[in-house]
């Protein structure tokens, strides 16, 4: 179970980091698809939260906090993407600092949740 749990959370972390990369690419002008960046239910990390976290770990308060912070990440991403599309690329890119703070919080929540599951707390 421990190896499966580690693999599951490592995979989730990779999905989360992939989101950050896609947002950054979009803000720097790549043709990245907007939908997975804009919609928290379409991105692969959001799908993991919906299918695993909010079902199997819903009894844990941290699971709901993770979902809330994830949705907040998408709200910020949408604001930055809108800024870019309005011609304010410098402001949009400056907003990546906020994205990094939220991303660090998500990473911390993932690690804490994994630890709680391992120790049975």
mmCIF file with all atom_site columns, C-alpha atoms in Angstrom:
data_model
loop_
_atom_site.group_PDB
_atom_site.id
_atom_site.type_symbol
_atom_site.label_atom_id
_atom_site.label_alt_id
_atom_site.label_comp_id
_atom_site.label_asym_id
_atom_site.label_entity_id
_atom_site.label_seq_id
_atom_site.pdbx_PDB_ins_code
_atom_site.Cartn_x
_atom_site.Cartn_y
_atom_site.Cartn_z
_atom_site.occupancy
_atom_site.B_iso_or_equiv
_atom_site.pdbx_formal_charge
_atom_site.auth_seq_id
_atom_site.auth_comp_id
_atom_site.auth_asym_id
_atom_site.auth_atom_id
_atom_site.pdbx_PDB_model_num
ATOM 1   C CA . UNK A 1 1   ? 0.000   0.000  0.000   1.00 0.00 ? 1   UNK A CA 1
ATOM 2   C CA . UNK A 1 2   ? 2.812   2.424  0.836   1.00 0.00 ? 2   UNK A CA 1
ATOM 3   C CA . UNK A 1 3   ? 4.402   2.129  -2.631  1.00 0.00 ? 3   UNK A CA 1
ATOM 4   C CA . UNK A 1 4   ? 1.012   2.601  -4.289  1.00 0.00 ? 4   UNK A CA 1
ATOM 5   C CA . UNK A 1 5   ? 0.292   5.621  -2.121  1.00 0.00 ? 5   UNK A CA 1
ATOM 6   C CA . UNK A 1 6   ? 3.684   7.157  -2.926  1.00 0.00 ? 6   UNK A CA 1
ATOM 7   C CA . UNK A 1 7   ? 3.205   6.516  -6.630  1.00 0.00 ? 7   UNK A CA 1
ATOM 8   C CA . UNK A 1 8   ? -0.299  8.021  -6.553  1.00 0.00 ? 8   UNK A CA 1
ATOM 9   C CA . UNK A 1 9   ? 0.875   11.199 -4.837  1.00 0.00 ? 9   UNK A CA 1
ATOM 10  C CA . UNK A 1 10  ? 4.035   11.461 -6.964  1.00 0.00 ? 10  UNK A CA 1
ATOM 11  C CA . UNK A 1 11  ? 1.827   11.261 -10.050 1.00 0.00 ? 11  UNK A CA 1
ATOM 12  C CA . UNK A 1 12  ? -0.463  13.955 -8.627  1.00 0.00 ? 12  UNK A CA 1
ATOM 13  C CA . UNK A 1 13  ? 2.533   16.206 -7.980  1.00 0.00 ? 13  UNK A CA 1
ATOM 14  C CA . UNK A 1 14  ? 3.694   15.775 -11.570 1.00 0.00 ? 14  UNK A CA 1
ATOM 15  C CA . UNK A 1 15  ? 0.196   16.700 -12.797 1.00 0.00 ? 15  UNK A CA 1
ATOM 16  C CA . UNK A 1 16  ? 0.265   19.787 -10.607 1.00 0.00 ? 16  UNK A CA 1
ATOM 17  C CA . UNK A 1 17  ? 3.698   20.837 -11.892 1.00 0.00 ? 17  UNK A CA 1
ATOM 18  C CA . UNK A 1 18  ? 2.544   20.222 -15.461 1.00 0.00 ? 18  UNK A CA 1
ATOM 19  C CA . UNK A 1 19  ? -0.297  22.688 -14.914 1.00 0.00 ? 19  UNK A CA 1
ATOM 20  C CA . UNK A 1 20  ? 2.157   25.363 -13.778 1.00 0.00 ? 20  UNK A CA 1
ATOM 21  C CA . UNK A 1 21  ? 4.286   24.705 -16.829 1.00 0.00 ? 21  UNK A CA 1
ATOM 22  C CA . UNK A 1 22  ? 1.297   24.990 -19.177 1.00 0.00 ? 22  UNK A CA 1
ATOM 23  C CA . UNK A 1 23  ? 0.214   28.272 -17.614 1.00 0.00 ? 23  UNK A CA 1
ATOM 24  C CA . UNK A 1 24  ? 3.731   29.691 -17.842 1.00 0.00 ? 24  UNK A CA 1
ATOM 25  C CA . UNK A 1 25  ? 3.989   28.583 -21.486 1.00 0.00 ? 25  UNK A CA 1
ATOM 26  C CA . UNK A 1 26  ? 0.656   30.204 -22.306 1.00 0.00 ? 26  UNK A CA 1
ATOM 27  C CA . UNK A 1 27  ? 1.671   33.489 -20.673 1.00 0.00 ? 27  UNK A CA 1
ATOM 28  C CA . UNK A 1 28  ? 4.915   33.528 -22.644 1.00 0.00 ? 28  UNK A CA 1
ATOM 29  C CA . UNK A 1 29  ? 3.022   33.136 -25.913 1.00 0.00 ? 29  UNK A CA 1
ATOM 30  C CA . UNK A 1 30  ? 2.833   29.438 -26.738 1.00 0.00 ? 30  UNK A CA 1
ATOM 31  C CA . UNK A 1 31  ? -0.289  28.042 -28.336 1.00 0.00 ? 31  UNK A CA 1
ATOM 32  C CA . UNK A 1 32  ? -1.152  25.915 -25.295 1.00 0.00 ? 32  UNK A CA 1
ATOM 33  C CA . UNK A 1 33  ? -4.808  24.904 -25.022 1.00 0.00 ? 33  UNK A CA 1
ATOM 34  C CA . UNK A 1 34  ? -6.674  27.189 -22.624 1.00 0.00 ? 34  UNK A CA 1
ATOM 35  C CA . UNK A 1 35  ? -9.354  24.795 -21.383 1.00 0.00 ? 35  UNK A CA 1
ATOM 36  C CA . UNK A 1 36  ? -7.188  22.655 -19.046 1.00 0.00 ? 36  UNK A CA 1
ATOM 37  C CA . UNK A 1 37  ? -5.663  25.830 -17.635 1.00 0.00 ? 37  UNK A CA 1
ATOM 38  C CA . UNK A 1 38  ? -8.943  27.652 -17.162 1.00 0.00 ? 38  UNK A CA 1
ATOM 39  C CA . UNK A 1 39  ? -11.164 24.826 -15.907 1.00 0.00 ? 39  UNK A CA 1
ATOM 40  C CA . UNK A 1 40  ? -10.257 23.102 -12.618 1.00 0.00 ? 40  UNK A CA 1
ATOM 41  C CA . UNK A 1 41  ? -12.349 20.070 -13.600 1.00 0.00 ? 41  UNK A CA 1
ATOM 42  C CA . UNK A 1 42  ? -10.556 19.561 -16.922 1.00 0.00 ? 42  UNK A CA 1
ATOM 43  C CA . UNK A 1 43  ? -6.921  19.737 -15.846 1.00 0.00 ? 43  UNK A CA 1
ATOM 44  C CA . UNK A 1 44  ? -5.405  16.358 -14.999 1.00 0.00 ? 44  UNK A CA 1
ATOM 45  C CA . UNK A 1 45  ? -4.686  17.379 -11.389 1.00 0.00 ? 45  UNK A CA 1
ATOM 46  C CA . UNK A 1 46  ? -8.311  18.450 -10.952 1.00 0.00 ? 46  UNK A CA 1
ATOM 47  C CA . UNK A 1 47  ? -9.484  15.153 -12.393 1.00 0.00 ? 47  UNK A CA 1
ATOM 48  C CA . UNK A 1 48  ? -7.284  13.350 -9.850  1.00 0.00 ? 48  UNK A CA 1
ATOM 49  C CA . UNK A 1 49  ? -8.779  15.433 -7.051  1.00 0.00 ? 49  UNK A CA 1
ATOM 50  C CA . UNK A 1 50  ? -12.323 14.675 -8.253  1.00 0.00 ? 50  UNK A CA 1
ATOM 51  C CA . UNK A 1 51  ? -11.831 10.947 -8.807  1.00 0.00 ? 51  UNK A CA 1
ATOM 52  C CA . UNK A 1 52  ? -9.452  10.094 -5.962  1.00 0.00 ? 52  UNK A CA 1
ATOM 53  C CA . UNK A 1 53  ? -9.235  12.740 -3.277  1.00 0.00 ? 53  UNK A CA 1
ATOM 54  C CA . UNK A 1 54  ? -12.885 13.768 -2.997  1.00 0.00 ? 54  UNK A CA 1
ATOM 55  C CA . UNK A 1 55  ? -14.023 10.145 -3.127  1.00 0.00 ? 55  UNK A CA 1
ATOM 56  C CA . UNK A 1 56  ? -11.463 8.016  -1.306  1.00 0.00 ? 56  UNK A CA 1
ATOM 57  C CA . UNK A 1 57  ? -10.144 10.668 1.083   1.00 0.00 ? 57  UNK A CA 1
ATOM 58  C CA . UNK A 1 58  ? -13.245 12.848 1.528   1.00 0.00 ? 58  UNK A CA 1
ATOM 59  C CA . UNK A 1 59  ? -13.266 12.033 5.257   1.00 0.00 ? 59  UNK A CA 1
ATOM 60  C CA . UNK A 1 60  ? -10.064 14.048 5.639   1.00 0.00 ? 60  UNK A CA 1
ATOM 61  C CA . UNK A 1 61  ? -10.506 17.817 6.077   1.00 0.00 ? 61  UNK A CA 1
ATOM 62  C CA . UNK A 1 62  ? -7.274  18.397 4.167   1.00 0.00 ? 62  UNK A CA 1
ATOM 63  C CA . UNK A 1 63  ? -8.853  16.909 1.027   1.00 0.00 ? 63  UNK A CA 1
ATOM 64  C CA . UNK A 1 64  ? -11.379 19.741 0.898   1.00 0.00 ? 64  UNK A CA 1
ATOM 65  C CA . UNK A 1 65  ? -8.692  22.322 1.554   1.00 0.00 ? 65  UNK A CA 1
ATOM 66  C CA . UNK A 1 66  ? -6.653  20.883 -1.324  1.00 0.00 ? 66  UNK A CA 1
ATOM 67  C CA . UNK A 1 67  ? -9.673  21.200 -3.603  1.00 0.00 ? 67  UNK A CA 1
ATOM 68  C CA . UNK A 1 68  ? -10.295 24.819 -2.514  1.00 0.00 ? 68  UNK A CA 1
ATOM 69  C CA . UNK A 1 69  ? -6.664  25.825 -3.073  1.00 0.00 ? 69  UNK A CA 1
ATOM 70  C CA . UNK A 1 70  ? -6.660  24.074 -6.451  1.00 0.00 ? 70  UNK A CA 1
ATOM 71  C CA . UNK A 1 71  ? -9.748  26.028 -7.529  1.00 0.00 ? 71  UNK A CA 1
ATOM 72  C CA . UNK A 1 72  ? -8.084  29.225 -6.306  1.00 0.00 ? 72  UNK A CA 1
ATOM 73  C CA . UNK A 1 73  ? -5.091  28.411 -8.510  1.00 0.00 ? 73  UNK A CA 1
ATOM 74  C CA . UNK A 1 74  ? -7.362  28.270 -11.546 1.00 0.00 ? 74  UNK A CA 1
ATOM 75  C CA . UNK A 1 75  ? -9.040  31.553 -10.588 1.00 0.00 ? 75  UNK A CA 1
ATOM 76  C CA . UNK A 1 76  ? -5.644  33.244 -10.514 1.00 0.00 ? 76  UNK A CA 1
ATOM 77  C CA . UNK A 1 77  ? -4.651  31.547 -13.781 1.00 0.00 ? 77  UNK A CA 1
ATOM 78  C CA . UNK A 1 78  ? -7.824  32.827 -15.436 1.00 0.00 ? 78  UNK A CA 1
ATOM 79  C CA . UNK A 1 79  ? -7.106  36.365 -14.252 1.00 0.00 ? 79  UNK A CA 1
ATOM 80  C CA . UNK A 1 80  ? -3.556  36.196 -15.615 1.00 0.00 ? 80  UNK A CA 1
ATOM 81  C CA . UNK A 1 81  ? -4.696  34.740 -18.916 1.00 0.00 ? 81  UNK A CA 1
ATOM 82  C CA . UNK A 1 82  ? -7.295  37.497 -19.239 1.00 0.00 ? 82  UNK A CA 1
ATOM 83  C CA . UNK A 1 83  ? -4.613  40.109 -18.543 1.00 0.00 ? 83  UNK A CA 1
ATOM 84  C CA . UNK A 1 84  ? -2.473  38.630 -21.290 1.00 0.00 ? 84  UNK A CA 1
ATOM 85  C CA . UNK A 1 85  ? -5.351  38.629 -23.747 1.00 0.00 ? 85  UNK A CA 1
ATOM 86  C CA . UNK A 1 86  ? -6.029  42.283 -22.907 1.00 0.00 ? 86  UNK A CA 1
ATOM 87  C CA . UNK A 1 87  ? -2.455  43.099 -23.895 1.00 0.00 ? 87  UNK A CA 1
ATOM 88  C CA . UNK A 1 88  ? -0.922  43.245 -20.411 1.00 0.00 ? 88  UNK A CA 1
ATOM 89  C CA . UNK A 1 89  ? 1.724   40.543 -20.697 1.00 0.00 ? 89  UNK A CA 1
ATOM 90  C CA . UNK A 1 90  ? 4.072   42.132 -18.142 1.00 0.00 ? 90  UNK A CA 1
ATOM 91  C CA . UNK A 1 91  ? 1.328   42.204 -15.502 1.00 0.00 ? 91  UNK A CA 1
ATOM 92  C CA . UNK A 1 92  ? 0.311   38.649 -16.340 1.00 0.00 ? 92  UNK A CA 1
ATOM 93  C CA . UNK A 1 93  ? 3.866   37.374 -16.009 1.00 0.00 ? 93  UNK A CA 1
ATOM 94  C CA . UNK A 1 94  ? 4.340   39.310 -12.765 1.00 0.00 ? 94  UNK A CA 1
ATOM 95  C CA . UNK A 1 95  ? 1.321   37.380 -11.436 1.00 0.00 ? 95  UNK A CA 1
ATOM 96  C CA . UNK A 1 96  ? 3.301   34.158 -11.671 1.00 0.00 ? 96  UNK A CA 1
ATOM 97  C CA . UNK A 1 97  ? 4.724   34.980 -8.228  1.00 0.00 ? 97  UNK A CA 1
ATOM 98  C CA . UNK A 1 98  ? 1.228   34.490 -6.783  1.00 0.00 ? 98  UNK A CA 1
ATOM 99  C CA . UNK A 1 99  ? 0.884   31.259 -8.750  1.00 0.00 ? 99  UNK A CA 1
ATOM 100 C CA . UNK A 1 100 ? 4.157   30.031 -7.260  1.00 0.00 ? 100 UNK A CA 1
ATOM 101 C CA . UNK A 1 101 ? 2.923   30.758 -3.723  1.00 0.00 ? 101 UNK A CA 1
ATOM 102 C CA . UNK A 1 102 ? -0.316  28.853 -4.324  1.00 0.00 ? 102 UNK A CA 1
ATOM 103 C CA . UNK A 1 103 ? 1.610   26.027 -5.990  1.00 0.00 ? 103 UNK A CA 1
ATOM 104 C CA . UNK A 1 104 ? 3.892   25.738 -2.967  1.00 0.00 ? 104 UNK A CA 1
ATOM 105 C CA . UNK A 1 105 ? 0.809   25.521 -0.743  1.00 0.00 ? 105 UNK A CA 1
ATOM 106 C CA . UNK A 1 106 ? -0.623  22.745 -2.927  1.00 0.00 ? 106 UNK A CA 1
ATOM 107 C CA . UNK A 1 107 ? 2.667   20.842 -2.749  1.00 0.00 ? 107 UNK A CA 1
ATOM 108 C CA . UNK A 1 108 ? 2.676   21.207 1.031   1.00 0.00 ? 108 UNK A CA 1
ATOM 109 C CA . UNK A 1 109 ? -0.919  19.970 1.247   1.00 0.00 ? 109 UNK A CA 1
ATOM 110 C CA . UNK A 1 110 ? -0.086  16.946 -0.912  1.00 0.00 ? 110 UNK A CA 1
ATOM 111 C CA . UNK A 1 111 ? 2.875   16.032 1.282   1.00 0.00 ? 111 UNK A CA 1
ATOM 112 C CA . UNK A 1 112 ? 0.875   16.501 4.483   1.00 0.00 ? 112 UNK A CA 1
ATOM 113 C CA . UNK A 1 113 ? -2.027  14.465 3.165   1.00 0.00 ? 113 UNK A CA 1
ATOM 114 C CA . UNK A 1 114 ? 0.257   11.650 2.056   1.00 0.00 ? 114 UNK A CA 1
ATOM 115 C CA . UNK A 1 115 ? 1.932   11.630 5.473   1.00 0.00 ? 115 UNK A CA 1
ATOM 116 C CA . UNK A 1 116 ? -1.440  11.551 7.245   1.00 0.00 ? 116 UNK A CA 1
ATOM 117 C CA . UNK A 1 117 ? -2.519  8.593  5.114   1.00 0.00 ? 117 UNK A CA 1
ATOM 118 C CA . UNK A 1 118 ? 0.720   6.743  5.853   1.00 0.00 ? 118 UNK A CA 1
ATOM 119 C CA . UNK A 1 119 ? 0.482   7.242  9.580   1.00 0.00 ? 119 UNK A CA 1
ATOM 120 C CA . UNK A 1 120 ? -3.276  6.687  9.738   1.00 0.00 ? 120 UNK A CA 1
ATOM 121 C CA . UNK A 1 121 ? -4.040  10.097 11.234  1.00 0.00 ? 121 UNK A CA 1
#
